[in-house]
Coordinates of C-alpha atoms and ligand atoms in Angstrom, one line a residue:
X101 CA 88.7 135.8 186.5
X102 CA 86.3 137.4 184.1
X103 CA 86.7 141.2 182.5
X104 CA 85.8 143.7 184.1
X105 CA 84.1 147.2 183.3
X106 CA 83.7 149.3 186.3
X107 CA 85.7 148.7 189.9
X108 CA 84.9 150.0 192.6
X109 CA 87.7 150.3 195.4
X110 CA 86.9 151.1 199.4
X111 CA 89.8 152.0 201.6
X112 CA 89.6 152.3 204.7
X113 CA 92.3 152.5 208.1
X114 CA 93.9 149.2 207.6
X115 CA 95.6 150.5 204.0
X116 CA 97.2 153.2 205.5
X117 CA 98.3 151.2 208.5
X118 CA 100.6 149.8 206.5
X119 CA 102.4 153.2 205.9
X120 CA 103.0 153.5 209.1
X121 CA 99.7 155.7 210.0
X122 CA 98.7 152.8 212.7
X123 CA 97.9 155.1 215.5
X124 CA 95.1 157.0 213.6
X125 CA 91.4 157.2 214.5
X126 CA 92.2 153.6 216.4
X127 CA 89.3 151.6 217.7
X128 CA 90.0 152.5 221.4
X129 CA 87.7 156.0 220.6
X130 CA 91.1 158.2 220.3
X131 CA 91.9 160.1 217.2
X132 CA 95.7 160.4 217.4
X133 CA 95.4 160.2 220.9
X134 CA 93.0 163.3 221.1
X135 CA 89.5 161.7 222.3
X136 CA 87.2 162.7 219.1
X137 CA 84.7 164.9 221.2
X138 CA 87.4 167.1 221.9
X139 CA 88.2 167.3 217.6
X140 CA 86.1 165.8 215.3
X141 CA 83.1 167.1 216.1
X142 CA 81.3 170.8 214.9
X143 CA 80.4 171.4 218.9
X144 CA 84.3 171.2 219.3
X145 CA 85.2 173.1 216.5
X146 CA 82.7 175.7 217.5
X147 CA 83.7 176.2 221.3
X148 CA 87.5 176.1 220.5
X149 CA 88.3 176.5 216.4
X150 CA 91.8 177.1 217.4
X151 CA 92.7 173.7 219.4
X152 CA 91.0 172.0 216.5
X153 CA 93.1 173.8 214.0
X154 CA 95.9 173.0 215.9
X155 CA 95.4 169.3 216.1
X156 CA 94.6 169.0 212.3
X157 CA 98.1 171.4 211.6
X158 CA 99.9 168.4 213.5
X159 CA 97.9 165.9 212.0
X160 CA 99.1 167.6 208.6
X161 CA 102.4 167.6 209.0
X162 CA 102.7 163.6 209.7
X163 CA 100.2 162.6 207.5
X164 CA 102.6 164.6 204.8
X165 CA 105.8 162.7 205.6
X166 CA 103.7 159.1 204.8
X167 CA 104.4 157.2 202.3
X168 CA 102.3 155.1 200.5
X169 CA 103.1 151.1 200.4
X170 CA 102.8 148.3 197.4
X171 CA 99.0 148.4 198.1
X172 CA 98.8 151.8 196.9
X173 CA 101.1 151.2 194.6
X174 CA 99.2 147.8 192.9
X175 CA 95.9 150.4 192.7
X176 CA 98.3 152.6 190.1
X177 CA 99.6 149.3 188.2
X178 CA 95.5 148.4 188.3
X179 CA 94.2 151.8 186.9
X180 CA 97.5 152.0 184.3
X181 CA 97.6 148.4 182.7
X182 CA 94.3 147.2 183.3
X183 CA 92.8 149.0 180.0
X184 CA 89.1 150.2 179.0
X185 CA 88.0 149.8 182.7
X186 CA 86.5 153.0 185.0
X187 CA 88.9 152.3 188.3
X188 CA 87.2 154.5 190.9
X189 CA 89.0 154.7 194.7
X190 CA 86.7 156.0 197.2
X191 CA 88.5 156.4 200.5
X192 CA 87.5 156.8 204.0
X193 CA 91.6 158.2 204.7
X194 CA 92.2 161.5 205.0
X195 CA 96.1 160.7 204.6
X196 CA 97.0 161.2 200.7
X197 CA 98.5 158.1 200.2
X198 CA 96.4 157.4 197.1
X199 CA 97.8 160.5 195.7
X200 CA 101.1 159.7 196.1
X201 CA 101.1 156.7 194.7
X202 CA 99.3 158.5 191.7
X203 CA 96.0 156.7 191.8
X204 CA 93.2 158.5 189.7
X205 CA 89.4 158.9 190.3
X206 CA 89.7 159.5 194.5
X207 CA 86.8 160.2 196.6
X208 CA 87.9 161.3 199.8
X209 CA 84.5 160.5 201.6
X210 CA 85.8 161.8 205.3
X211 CA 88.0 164.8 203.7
X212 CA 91.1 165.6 203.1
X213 CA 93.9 166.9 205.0
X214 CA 95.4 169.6 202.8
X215 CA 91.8 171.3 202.2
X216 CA 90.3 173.7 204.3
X217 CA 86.7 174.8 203.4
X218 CA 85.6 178.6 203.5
X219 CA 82.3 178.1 206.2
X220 CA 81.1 181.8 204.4
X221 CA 81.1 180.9 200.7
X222 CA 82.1 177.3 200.4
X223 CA 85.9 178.0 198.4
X224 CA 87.9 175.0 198.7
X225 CA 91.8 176.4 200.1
X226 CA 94.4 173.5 199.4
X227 CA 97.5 173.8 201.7
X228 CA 100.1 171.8 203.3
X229 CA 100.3 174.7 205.6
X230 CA 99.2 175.8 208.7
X231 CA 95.3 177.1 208.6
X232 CA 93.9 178.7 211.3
X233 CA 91.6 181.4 212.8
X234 CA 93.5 184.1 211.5
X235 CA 93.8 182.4 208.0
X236 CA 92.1 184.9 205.1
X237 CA 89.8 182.9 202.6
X238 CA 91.6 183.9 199.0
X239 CA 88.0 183.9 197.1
X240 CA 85.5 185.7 199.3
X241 CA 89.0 187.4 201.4
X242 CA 86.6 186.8 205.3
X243 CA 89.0 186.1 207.8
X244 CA 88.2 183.0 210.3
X245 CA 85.3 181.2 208.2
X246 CA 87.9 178.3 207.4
X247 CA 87.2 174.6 208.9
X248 CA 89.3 171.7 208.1
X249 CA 88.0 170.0 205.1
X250 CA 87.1 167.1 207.3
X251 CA 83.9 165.4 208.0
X252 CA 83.2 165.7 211.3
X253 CA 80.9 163.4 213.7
X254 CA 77.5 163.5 212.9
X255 CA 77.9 165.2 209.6
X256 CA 77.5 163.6 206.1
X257 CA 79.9 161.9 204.2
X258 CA 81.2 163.6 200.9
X259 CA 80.3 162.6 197.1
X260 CA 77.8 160.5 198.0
X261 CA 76.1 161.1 195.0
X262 CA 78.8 160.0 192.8
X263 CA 79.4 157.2 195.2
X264 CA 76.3 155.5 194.9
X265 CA 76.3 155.9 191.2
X266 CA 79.3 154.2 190.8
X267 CA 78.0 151.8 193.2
X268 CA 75.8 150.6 190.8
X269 CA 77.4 150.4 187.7
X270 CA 80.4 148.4 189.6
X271 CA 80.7 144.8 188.2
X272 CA 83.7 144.6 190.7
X273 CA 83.6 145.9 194.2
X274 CA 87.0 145.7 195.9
X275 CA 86.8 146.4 200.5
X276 CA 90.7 147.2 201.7
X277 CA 91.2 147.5 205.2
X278 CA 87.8 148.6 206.5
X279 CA 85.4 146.6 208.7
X280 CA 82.5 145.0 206.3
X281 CA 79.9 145.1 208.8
X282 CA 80.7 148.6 209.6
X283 CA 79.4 151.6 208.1
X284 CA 79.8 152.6 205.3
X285 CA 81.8 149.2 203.7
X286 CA 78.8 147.0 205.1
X287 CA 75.5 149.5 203.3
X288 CA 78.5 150.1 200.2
X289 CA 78.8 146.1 199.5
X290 CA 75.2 145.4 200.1
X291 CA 74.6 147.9 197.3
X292 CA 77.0 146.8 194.8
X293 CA 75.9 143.0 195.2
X294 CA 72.2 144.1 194.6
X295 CA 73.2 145.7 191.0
X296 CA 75.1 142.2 190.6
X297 CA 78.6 143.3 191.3
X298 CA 81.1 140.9 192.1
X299 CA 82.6 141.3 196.2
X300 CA 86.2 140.7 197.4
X301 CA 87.2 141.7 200.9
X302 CA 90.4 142.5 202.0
X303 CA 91.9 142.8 205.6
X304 CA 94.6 141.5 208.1
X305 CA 92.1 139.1 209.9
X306 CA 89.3 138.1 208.9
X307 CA 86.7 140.7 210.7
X308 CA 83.6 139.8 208.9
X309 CA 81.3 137.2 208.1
X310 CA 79.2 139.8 205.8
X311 CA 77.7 137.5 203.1
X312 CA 77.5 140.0 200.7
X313 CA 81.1 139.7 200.3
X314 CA 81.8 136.7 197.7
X315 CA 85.5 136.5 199.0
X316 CA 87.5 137.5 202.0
X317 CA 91.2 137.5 201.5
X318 CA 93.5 137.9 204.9
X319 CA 96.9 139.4 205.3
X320 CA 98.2 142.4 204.6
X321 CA 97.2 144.2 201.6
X322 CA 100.6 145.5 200.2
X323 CA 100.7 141.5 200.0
X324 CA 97.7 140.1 199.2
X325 CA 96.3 143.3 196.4
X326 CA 99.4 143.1 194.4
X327 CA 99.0 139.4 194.1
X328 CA 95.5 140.0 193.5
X329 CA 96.1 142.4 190.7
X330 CA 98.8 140.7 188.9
X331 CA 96.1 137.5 189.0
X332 CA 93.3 140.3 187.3
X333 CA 96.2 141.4 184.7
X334 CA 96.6 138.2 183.7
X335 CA 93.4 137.9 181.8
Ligands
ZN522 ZN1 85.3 182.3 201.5

């Protein structure tokens, strides 16, 4: 394999899966067994803030108890020993995992769990603990302006900015566990193979047949990543 400069890494569901976090948003429409109309969505959060809250307070307090597995765990090794190359991870996960395994350079795309966002002036409240209606913004000190620091249905996805500039400067574009021929992995790899990146797919089975992806390696990625990241060491 060739050197490479700037990597882009997508993760999606099927990384996180592997810690364990199977059940979440799951292709059946549930989102941990809630339907998503009823949580993920602004209308939701505006009839009933409180049962939201609630859901992402549970939500919180498994998502904390995850542990991340050896595909977390190769990203580190990549971002460590592979020297004088920009490792980004943008992640679709709202789980920390790539924290926890002490990745650097995360986009959390759909949010995070342990943020809340201050709906009155924007200020950013980090928190394994409980948020809710009664929950006082510290900066601007308005009581009930908080909304978990989720994206939501029908809203946009975060840092896409950033995203798409390091879209195009990637010379290696790396898809974990997330559909290529669903959005955003399938409009993300098409845009990286334009600027002339190199495109590796990884996932249990193979779910695409997206030809923007040079390579599409099956099995499970605390497997098949480390393997492929001892292979990229090598050179
Ligand atoms: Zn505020």
């Amino acid at each position: 394999m060739k050197k490479y400069g700037n990597i882009f890494i997508l993760t999606g569901a099927g990384i996180s899966a592997e810690s364990g976090l199977a059940t979440f948003r799951a292709a059946n429409g549930l989102w941990n067994n809630h339907k998503v109309e009823d949580v993920a969505t602004h209308e939701a959060f505006l009839r009933n803030p409180a049962y939201v809250h609630d859901f992402y307070n549970e939500l919180k307090l498994e998502l904390n108890k995850a542990q991340p597995n050896p595909a977390h765990l190769a990203i580190t090794k990549l971002q460590k020993e592979y020297t004088g190359a920009n490792i980004s991870v943008i992640t679709q996960n709202v789980d920390t995992l790539h924290e926890k395994a002490g990745n650097q350079n995360i986009y959390h795309i759909h949010g995070v769990i342990n943020q809340a966002v201050c709906l009155n002036c924007g200020h950013i409240l980090e928190t394994w603990g409980d948020v809710d209606t009664e929950t006082i913004c510290p900066q601007c000190q308005v009581q009930g302006m908080m909304k978990p620091n989720i994206v939501f249905f029908g809203e946009d996805l975060l840092y896409m900015n950033q995203v798409d500039t390091l879209l195009r400067k990637c010379d290696l574009f790396l898809s974990i566990g997330t559909s290529g021929v669903v959005f955003p992995a399938a409009a993300f790899v098409q845009t990286a193979k334009y600027y002339g990146a190199d495109t590796v797919e990884f996932n249990l089975e193979q779910t695409s047949n997206n030809f923007y992806f040079d390579k599409h390696i099956t099995g499970p990625a605390g497997t098949t990543l480390p393997a492929f990241v001892d292979e990229l060491l090598k050179k």
